[in-house]
CSV table of C-alpha atoms in Angstrom, one decimal:
chain,number,residue,atom,x,y,z
A,2,MET,CA,35.3,-5.3,17.1
A,3,ASN,CA,33.4,-4.5,13.9
A,4,SER,CA,30.5,-2.1,14.1
A,5,PRO,CA,27.1,-3.4,13.1
A,6,PRO,CA,26.0,-3.2,9.4
A,7,ARG,CA,24.2,0.1,8.7
A,8,TYR,CA,22.5,1.8,5.8
A,9,VAL,CA,20.1,4.6,5.0
A,10,LEU,CA,16.9,4.0,3.1
A,11,ASP,CA,15.0,6.5,1.0
A,12,ALA,CA,11.3,6.7,0.3
A,13,SER,CA,11.7,5.0,-3.1
A,14,VAL,CA,12.7,1.9,-1.1
A,15,GLY,CA,10.1,2.3,1.6
A,16,ILE,CA,7.2,2.6,-0.8
A,17,LYS,CA,8.1,-0.8,-2.4
A,18,LEU,CA,7.3,-2.4,0.9
A,19,CYS,CA,3.8,-0.8,0.7
A,20,VAL,CA,2.9,-1.2,-2.9
A,21,LYS,CA,3.9,-4.3,-4.9
A,22,GLU,CA,6.2,-3.1,-7.6
A,23,PRO,CA,9.3,-4.5,-9.3
A,24,LEU,CA,12.0,-5.1,-6.6
A,25,SER,CA,9.5,-5.2,-3.7
A,26,ASP,CA,10.8,-8.7,-2.9
A,27,VAL,CA,14.3,-7.2,-2.6
A,28,VAL,CA,13.1,-4.7,-0.1
A,29,GLU,CA,11.3,-7.4,1.9
A,30,SER,CA,14.6,-9.3,2.1
A,31,LEU,CA,16.5,-6.2,3.0
A,32,LEU,CA,14.2,-5.5,5.9
A,33,ALA,CA,13.9,-9.1,7.0
A,34,GLY,CA,17.4,-8.9,8.6
A,35,GLU,CA,18.0,-8.5,12.3
A,36,GLY,CA,17.0,-5.1,13.6
A,37,ALA,CA,16.4,-3.8,17.1
A,38,ASP,CA,18.4,-6.2,19.2
A,39,GLY,CA,20.2,-7.7,16.2
A,40,ASN,CA,23.0,-6.3,14.2
A,41,VAL,CA,21.6,-4.2,11.3
A,42,ARG,CA,21.0,-0.5,11.7
A,43,ARG,CA,18.6,1.1,9.3
A,44,TYR,CA,18.4,4.9,9.2
A,45,VAL,CA,15.9,7.3,7.6
A,46,PRO,CA,15.6,11.1,7.8
A,47,ASP,CA,12.2,12.0,9.4
A,48,LEU,CA,11.0,13.2,6.0
A,49,PHE,CA,11.0,9.6,4.8
A,50,PHE,CA,7.5,9.1,6.3
A,51,VAL,CA,6.1,12.3,4.7
A,52,GLU,CA,7.5,11.4,1.3
A,53,CYS,CA,6.1,7.9,1.5
A,54,ALA,CA,2.7,9.3,2.6
A,55,ASN,CA,2.8,11.6,-0.4
A,56,VAL,CA,3.5,8.7,-2.8
A,57,LEU,CA,0.6,6.8,-1.2
A,58,TRP,CA,-1.7,9.8,-1.6
A,59,LYS,CA,-0.8,9.8,-5.3
A,60,TYR,CA,-1.8,6.2,-5.5
A,61,VAL,CA,-5.1,7.0,-3.9
A,62,MET,CA,-5.8,10.0,-6.1
A,63,ARG,CA,-4.6,8.5,-9.4
A,64,TYR,CA,-4.9,4.8,-9.3
A,65,GLY,CA,-7.9,4.1,-7.0
A,66,TYR,CA,-5.7,2.8,-4.1
A,67,SER,CA,-7.9,2.9,-1.0
A,68,ALA,CA,-7.2,5.6,1.6
A,69,LYS,CA,-7.6,2.9,4.3
A,70,ASP,CA,-4.8,0.9,2.7
A,71,ALA,CA,-2.6,4.0,2.5
A,72,GLN,CA,-3.2,4.6,6.3
A,73,ARG,CA,-2.3,0.9,6.9
A,74,ASN,CA,0.9,1.3,4.9
A,75,ILE,CA,2.0,4.3,6.9
A,76,MET,CA,1.4,2.4,10.1
A,77,LEU,CA,3.5,-0.5,8.6
A,78,LEU,CA,6.3,1.9,7.9
A,79,ARG,CA,6.1,3.4,11.4
A,80,ARG,CA,6.4,0.0,12.9
A,81,LEU,CA,9.6,-0.8,11.1
A,82,ASP,CA,12.8,-0.8,13.1
A,83,LEU,CA,14.2,2.4,11.6
A,84,MET,CA,16.4,4.9,13.4
A,85,VAL,CA,15.1,8.3,12.5
A,86,VAL,CA,17.5,11.2,11.9
A,87,SER,CA,16.2,14.8,12.2
A,88,SER,CA,16.0,16.5,8.9
A,89,GLU,CA,16.4,19.9,10.6
A,90,MET,CA,19.9,18.8,11.7
A,91,LEU,CA,20.7,17.6,8.1
A,92,LEU,CA,19.7,20.8,6.3
A,93,PRO,CA,22.9,22.8,6.3
A,94,GLU,CA,24.8,19.9,4.6
A,95,ALA,CA,21.7,18.9,2.5
A,96,ILE,CA,21.5,22.4,0.9
A,97,ASP,CA,25.2,22.3,0.1
A,98,ILE,CA,24.8,18.8,-1.5
A,99,ALA,CA,21.7,19.8,-3.4
A,100,VAL,CA,23.4,22.8,-4.9
A,101,ALA,CA,26.6,21.0,-5.7
A,102,HIS,CA,24.9,18.1,-7.4
A,103,SER,CA,21.7,19.8,-8.8
A,104,ILE,CA,19.4,17.5,-6.9
A,105,SER,CA,16.4,18.3,-4.7
A,106,VAL,CA,17.0,19.1,-1.0
A,107,TYR,CA,14.7,16.1,-0.3
A,108,ASP,CA,17.2,13.7,-2.0
A,109,ALA,CA,20.1,15.6,-0.5
A,110,CYS,CA,18.7,15.0,3.0
A,111,TYR,CA,19.1,11.2,2.4
A,112,LEU,CA,22.7,11.8,1.3
A,113,ALA,CA,23.4,14.0,4.3
A,114,ALA,CA,21.9,11.3,6.6
A,115,ALA,CA,24.2,8.7,5.0
A,116,VAL,CA,27.2,11.0,5.7
A,117,ALA,CA,26.1,11.7,9.2
A,118,VAL,CA,25.7,8.0,10.2
A,119,GLU,CA,28.6,6.9,8.0
A,120,ALA,CA,26.5,4.5,6.0
A,121,PRO,CA,25.6,3.9,2.4
A,122,LEU,CA,22.3,5.1,1.0
A,123,ILE,CA,20.1,2.5,-0.7
A,124,THR,CA,17.7,3.8,-3.3
A,125,ALA,CA,15.5,2.7,-6.1
A,126,ASP,CA,15.9,6.1,-7.7
A,127,GLU,CA,18.3,5.4,-10.6
A,128,ARG,CA,18.6,9.2,-11.4
A,129,LEU,CA,20.0,9.7,-7.9
A,130,VAL,CA,22.4,6.9,-8.4
A,131,GLY,CA,23.6,8.5,-11.6
A,132,CYS,CA,24.0,11.9,-10.0
A,133,THR,CA,26.3,10.6,-7.4
A,134,LYS,CA,28.2,8.1,-9.5
A,135,ASN,CA,31.5,10.0,-9.6
A,136,THR,CA,31.4,11.3,-6.0
A,137,THR,CA,32.5,10.1,-2.6
A,138,TYR,CA,28.9,9.3,-1.6
A,139,ARG,CA,28.2,5.6,-1.3
A,140,VAL,CA,24.8,5.2,-3.0
A,141,TYR,CA,23.6,1.7,-3.9
A,142,SER,CA,20.9,0.9,-6.4
A,143,LEU,CA,18.2,-1.4,-5.1
A,144,GLN,CA,18.3,-3.0,-8.5
A,145,HIS,CA,22.0,-4.0,-8.0
A,146,LEU,CA,21.3,-5.6,-4.6
A,147,CYS,CA,19.5,-8.5,-6.4
């Protein structure tokens, strides 16, 4: 019997559900699949919510996005059917990944989560895709899911 499809999402994907940007429609399609009692398993490290909130804060401070809309968006993200992985548990591997590939520990936490749950990471961060191109990590660009 095959295991259900699974993947890890990073904040660059989550934020596209909140703020209309290029590829937001791809994220909506990605998240429209079966979740809780269906087949698809979507994972995020717990820092996903903090990172998304920080991006929304930047939209409020720089672009006049309303704080009320930012709060609504955080609630939207919290209601998604996401399986949350503890960042604390990911840190030992995340630090090793960050040092080995010269990426932030934040980004490395997503890769460590992908390793832990044996799933690919989906990101809109093309820099991260490039940094992991010649590695064993399965990192898929949101752009290439179109």
